[in-house]
PDB file of C-alpha atoms in Angstrom:
ATOM      1  CA  SER D  28       6.913  69.606-159.469  1.00 45.00           C
ATOM      2  CA  PRO D  29       9.382  70.219-156.643  1.00 54.00           C
ATOM      3  CA  ILE D  30       9.061  68.203-153.459  1.00 53.00           C
ATOM      4  CA  CYS D  31       8.107  70.252-150.442  1.00 53.00           C
ATOM      5  CA  PRO D  32      10.695  70.315-147.597  1.00 53.00           C
ATOM      6  CA  LYS D  33       8.355  68.426-145.315  1.00 57.00           C
ATOM      7  CA  THR D  34       7.988  65.549-147.806  1.00 59.00           C
ATOM      8  CA  ARG D  35      11.757  65.444-148.381  1.00 55.00           C
ATOM      9  CA  PHE D  36      12.248  65.197-144.601  1.00 58.00           C
ATOM     10  CA  CYS D  37       9.742  62.315-144.413  1.00 60.00           C
ATOM     11  CA  LEU D  38      11.567  60.416-147.159  1.00 61.00           C
ATOM     12  CA  ARG D  39      14.882  60.821-145.350  1.00 63.00           C
ATOM     13  CA  MET D  40      13.325  59.697-142.078  1.00 62.00           C
ATOM     14  CA  ARG D  41      11.896  56.565-143.729  1.00 64.00           C
ATOM     15  CA  LYS D  42      15.312  55.629-145.119  1.00 66.00           C
ATOM     16  CA  THR D  43      16.924  56.246-141.745  1.00 64.00           C
ATOM     17  CA  MET D  44      14.319  54.158-139.943  1.00 63.00           C
ATOM     18  CA  ARG D  45      14.762  51.290-142.441  1.00 67.00           C
ATOM     19  CA  PHE D  46      18.532  51.342-141.864  1.00 60.00           C
ATOM     20  CA  LEU D  47      18.149  51.455-138.073  1.00 60.00           C
ATOM     21  CA  THR D  48      15.631  48.615-138.111  1.00 62.00           C
ATOM     22  CA  THR D  49      17.949  46.476-140.248  1.00 60.00           C
ATOM     23  CA  SER D  50      20.916  47.318-138.012  1.00 56.00           C
ATOM     24  CA  ALA D  51      18.979  46.504-134.860  1.00 54.00           C
ATOM     25  CA  LEU D  52      17.833  43.185-136.286  1.00 51.00           C
ATOM     26  CA  ALA D  53      21.384  42.305-137.303  1.00 53.00           C
ATOM     27  CA  ALA D  54      22.633  43.245-133.827  1.00 55.00           C
ATOM     28  CA  LEU D  55      19.966  41.078-132.173  1.00 51.00           C
ATOM     29  CA  LEU D  56      21.015  38.152-134.328  1.00 53.00           C
ATOM     30  CA  GLY D  57      24.649  38.773-133.414  1.00 52.00           C
ATOM     31  CA  LEU D  58      25.670  39.668-136.945  1.00 44.00           C
ATOM     32  CA  GLY D  59      27.846  42.553-138.052  1.00 46.00           C
ATOM     33  CA  LEU D  60      26.768  44.343-141.214  1.00 46.00           C
ATOM     34  CA  ALA D  61      30.215  44.404-142.882  1.00 48.00           C
ATOM     35  CA  PRO D  62      30.936  40.672-142.991  1.00 49.00           C
ATOM     36  CA  LEU D  63      27.261  39.848-143.523  1.00 44.00           C
ATOM     37  CA  ALA D  64      27.338  40.240-147.305  1.00 48.00           C
ATOM     38  CA  ALA D  65      30.867  38.909-147.780  1.00 47.00           C
ATOM     39  CA  ALA D  66      30.641  35.718-145.774  1.00 45.00           C
ATOM     40  CA  GLN D  67      27.816  33.663-147.150  1.00 57.00           C
ATOM     41  CA  ALA D  68      27.383  30.038-146.124  1.00 70.00           C
ATOM     42  CA  GLY D  69      30.273  28.756-148.264  1.00 83.00           C
ATOM     43  CA  PRO D  70      32.853  26.253-147.044  1.00 88.00           C
ATOM     44  CA  GLY D  71      35.363  29.000-146.161  1.00 89.00           C
ATOM     45  CA  ALA D  72      32.908  31.283-144.367  1.00 91.00           C
ATOM     46  CA  ALA D  73      33.686  30.174-140.811  1.00 93.00           C
ATOM     47  CA  ALA D  74      37.433  30.599-141.262  1.00 94.00           C
ATOM     48  CA  TYR D  75      36.830  33.970-142.931  1.00 95.00           C
ATOM     49  CA  ARG D  76      34.717  35.229-140.018  1.00 94.00           C
ATOM     50  CA  GLU D  77      37.391  34.102-137.557  1.00 95.00           C
ATOM     51  CA  GLY D  78      39.983  35.932-139.652  1.00 95.00           C
ATOM     52  CA  VAL D  79      37.919  39.120-139.584  1.00 95.00           C
ATOM     53  CA  SER D  80      37.624  38.884-135.805  1.00 94.00           C
ATOM     54  CA  LEU D  81      41.354  38.266-135.387  1.00 95.00           C
ATOM     55  CA  GLU D  82      42.237  41.132-137.728  1.00 95.00           C
ATOM     56  CA  ARG D  83      40.002  43.498-135.756  1.00 95.00           C
ATOM     57  CA  GLY D  84      41.936  42.412-132.668  1.00 95.00           C
ATOM     58  CA  ARG D  85      45.192  43.231-134.493  1.00 95.00           C
ATOM     59  CA  GLN D  86      46.281  39.579-134.382  1.00 96.00           C
ATOM     60  CA  PHE D  87      47.521  39.634-137.956  1.00 95.00           C
ATOM     61  CA  PRO D  88      49.521  36.364-138.142  1.00 96.00           C
ATOM     62  CA  GLN D  89      46.530  34.373-136.871  1.00 96.00           C
ATOM     63  CA  ALA D  90      44.155  36.292-139.181  1.00 96.00           C
ATOM     64  CA  ILE D  91      46.428  35.516-142.134  1.00 96.00           C
ATOM     65  CA  GLU D  92      46.253  31.806-141.274  1.00 97.00           C
ATOM     66  CA  LYS D  93      42.438  31.912-141.130  1.00 96.00           C
ATOM     67  CA  TYR D  94      42.161  33.813-144.406  1.00 96.00           C
ATOM     68  CA  ARG D  95      44.465  31.292-146.068  1.00 96.00           C
ATOM     69  CA  ALA D  96      42.267  28.482-144.730  1.00 96.00           C
ATOM     70  CA  ALA D  97      39.192  30.229-146.161  1.00 95.00           C
ATOM     71  CA  ILE D  98      40.951  30.584-149.525  1.00 96.00           C
ATOM     72  CA  ALA D  99      41.970  26.907-149.442  1.00 95.00           C
ATOM     73  CA  ALA D 100      38.295  26.006-149.029  1.00 94.00           C
ATOM     74  CA  GLU D 101      36.962  28.610-151.460  1.00 92.00           C
ATOM     75  CA  GLY D 102      39.720  29.929-153.709  1.00 92.00           C
ATOM     76  CA  ASN D 103      37.438  31.838-156.070  1.00 94.00           C
ATOM     77  CA  ASN D 104      36.143  34.271-153.429  1.00 94.00           C
ATOM     78  CA  ALA D 105      37.621  37.706-154.162  1.00 95.00           C
ATOM     79  CA  ARG D 106      36.666  39.037-150.714  1.00 95.00           C
ATOM     80  CA  TYR D 107      38.795  36.381-149.018  1.00 96.00           C
ATOM     81  CA  HIS D 108      41.821  37.313-151.151  1.00 97.00           C
ATOM     82  CA  TYR D 109      41.221  41.009-150.452  1.00 96.00           C
ATOM     83  CA  SER D 110      41.029  40.410-146.704  1.00 96.00           C
ATOM     84  CA  LEU D 111      44.212  38.329-146.800  1.00 97.00           C
ATOM     85  CA  GLY D 112      45.899  41.195-148.637  1.00 97.00           C
ATOM     86  CA  SER D 113      44.662  43.633-146.010  1.00 96.00           C
ATOM     87  CA  ALA D 114      46.092  41.563-143.141  1.00 97.00           C
ATOM     88  CA  LEU D 115      49.383  41.096-144.999  1.00 97.00           C
ATOM     89  CA  TYR D 116      49.568  44.836-145.675  1.00 96.00           C
ATOM     90  CA  LYS D 117      49.004  45.610-141.990  1.00 96.00           C
ATOM     91  CA  SER D 118      51.775  43.112-141.213  1.00 96.00           C
ATOM     92  CA  ARG D 119      54.055  45.072-143.581  1.00 96.00           C
ATOM     93  CA  GLN D 120      54.353  42.152-145.980  1.00 97.00           C
ATOM     94  CA  TYR D 121      53.725  44.415-148.944  1.00 97.00           C
ATOM     95  CA  ALA D 122      54.801  42.179-151.834  1.00 96.00           C
ATOM     96  CA  GLN D 123      52.568  39.328-150.612  1.00 97.00           C
ATOM     97  CA  ALA D 124      49.744  41.801-149.997  1.00 97.00           C
ATOM     98  CA  ALA D 125      50.048  43.051-153.573  1.00 97.00           C
ATOM     99  CA  ALA D 126      49.782  39.473-154.841  1.00 97.00           C
ATOM    100  CA  SER D 127      46.605  38.900-152.778  1.00 97.00           C
ATOM    101  CA  PHE D 128      45.056  42.150-153.977  1.00 96.00           C
ATOM    102  CA  ARG D 129      46.003  41.206-157.553  1.00 97.00           C
ATOM    103  CA  GLN D 130      44.203  37.870-157.152  1.00 97.00           C
ATOM    104  CA  ALA D 131      41.101  39.654-155.810  1.00 96.00           C
ATOM    105  CA  ALA D 132      41.252  42.045-158.766  1.00 96.00           C
ATOM    106  CA  THR D 133      41.614  39.124-161.167  1.00 96.00           C
ATOM    107  CA  LEU D 134      38.500  37.490-159.740  1.00 96.00           C
ATOM    108  CA  LYS D 135      36.491  40.748-159.763  1.00 96.00           C
ATOM    109  CA  PRO D 136      38.159  43.081-162.250  1.00 95.00           C
ATOM    110  CA  HIS D 137      35.351  45.673-162.065  1.00 95.00           C
ATOM    111  CA  VAL D 138      36.097  46.566-158.398  1.00 94.00           C
ATOM    112  CA  SER D 139      38.404  49.579-158.537  1.00 94.00           C
ATOM    113  CA  ASN D 140      39.290  49.356-154.843  1.00 94.00           C
ATOM    114  CA  TYR D 141      41.006  45.989-155.384  1.00 96.00           C
ATOM    115  CA  HIS D 142      43.267  47.577-158.021  1.00 96.00           C
ATOM    116  CA  ALA D 143      43.909  50.632-155.831  1.00 95.00           C
ATOM    117  CA  ARG D 144      44.924  48.527-152.840  1.00 96.00           C
ATOM    118  CA  GLN D 145      47.198  46.482-155.107  1.00 97.00           C
ATOM    119  CA  ALA D 146      48.811  49.747-156.223  1.00 96.00           C
ATOM    120  CA  GLN D 147      49.302  50.905-152.620  1.00 96.00           C
ATOM    121  CA  ALA D 148      50.975  47.619-151.718  1.00 96.00           C
ATOM    122  CA  HIS D 149      53.265  47.808-154.769  1.00 96.00           C
ATOM    123  CA  ALA D 150      54.212  51.372-153.836  1.00 95.00           C
ATOM    124  CA  LYS D 151      55.085  50.302-150.272  1.00 96.00           C
ATOM    125  CA  ALA D 152      57.088  47.369-151.671  1.00 96.00           C
ATOM    126  CA  ASN D 153      59.100  49.883-153.734  1.00 95.00           C
ATOM    127  CA  GLN D 154      57.694  48.617-157.034  1.00 96.00           C
ATOM    128  CA  PRO D 155      56.651  51.897-158.694  1.00 95.00           C
ATOM    129  CA  ALA D 156      56.074  50.545-162.212  1.00 95.00           C
ATOM    130  CA  GLU D 157      53.611  47.940-160.934  1.00 96.00           C
ATOM    131  CA  ALA D 158      51.960  50.532-158.681  1.00 95.00           C
ATOM    132  CA  ILE D 159      51.474  52.951-161.583  1.00 95.00           C
ATOM    133  CA  ALA D 160      49.992  50.193-163.743  1.00 95.00           C
ATOM    134  CA  ALA D 161      47.553  49.182-160.983  1.00 95.00           C
ATOM    135  CA  TYR D 162      46.534  52.812-160.324  1.00 93.00           C
ATOM    136  CA  ASN D 163      45.858  53.257-164.040  1.00 94.00           C
ATOM    137  CA  ILE D 164      43.630  50.171-164.029  1.00 95.00           C
ATOM    138  CA  ALA D 165      41.829  51.483-160.924  1.00 94.00           C
ATOM    139  CA  TYR D 166      41.328  54.800-162.742  1.00 94.00           C
ATOM    140  CA  ALA D 167      39.883  53.056-165.794  1.00 94.00           C
ATOM    141  CA  THR D 168      37.689  50.788-163.655  1.00 94.00           C
ATOM    142  CA  GLU D 169      36.134  53.476-161.436  1.00 93.00           C
ATOM    143  CA  LYS D 170      32.902  54.561-163.119  1.00 91.00           C
ATOM    144  CA  THR D 171      30.931  56.606-160.596  1.00 91.00           C
ATOM    145  CA  ASN D 172      33.191  58.488-158.164  1.00 90.00           C
ATOM    146  CA  LEU D 173      35.098  61.280-159.858  1.00 92.00           C
ATOM    147  CA  ALA D 174      37.052  62.126-156.697  1.00 91.00           C
ATOM    148  CA  ARG D 175      38.362  58.556-156.445  1.00 90.00           C
ATOM    149  CA  LYS D 176      39.269  58.577-160.144  1.00 90.00           C
ATOM    150  CA  THR D 177      41.233  61.778-159.641  1.00 92.00           C
ATOM    151  CA  THR D 178      42.998  60.364-156.587  1.00 92.00           C
ATOM    152  CA  PHE D 179      44.054  57.265-158.536  1.00 92.00           C
ATOM    153  CA  LYS D 180      45.506  59.390-161.348  1.00 91.00           C
ATOM    154  CA  VAL D 181      47.275  61.783-158.948  1.00 92.00           C
ATOM    155  CA  ASN D 182      48.815  58.857-157.053  1.00 89.00           C
ATOM    156  CA  ALA D 183      50.054  57.341-160.317  1.00 92.00           C
ATOM    157  CA  ILE D 184      51.600  60.660-161.371  1.00 92.00           C
ATOM    158  CA  ARG D 185      53.330  61.056-157.992  1.00 90.00           C
ATOM    159  CA  LEU D 186      55.080  57.724-158.493  1.00 91.00           C
ATOM    160  CA  MET D 187      56.509  58.746-161.864  1.00 89.00           C
TER     161      MET D 187
END
């Protein structure tokens, strides 16, 4: 049986209230929601959080140092490699960024965004063959979002 509009509204309101309650609690504790899941209590977590803060402040060289320290402490954390790649990319060090994104993708091959960011960095570094290969992997990896899949394939075709 179809759900009446009033019930549908109540369900949406409950979800919204749950999100707002969680957000408020995180804010009271002084935690941001984005780094909350990524930075668990591992040995590189403190350096990672400092790197995130520095990157938000557009202090990329210092953020890169912190991310590298986090990776030195916890080299198997794909999020740390991804964040290093992001800071390197913003610093226009595209070849190094591609290598960091590649490492993140190696650690978590099912995350299509890691492959896509690797492809973007390769494209900026004027490495079209590598970019096309990474876009094709991102296309094959993406399972749920058809628009993203299409974007990956279009970007690969544009580089040909």
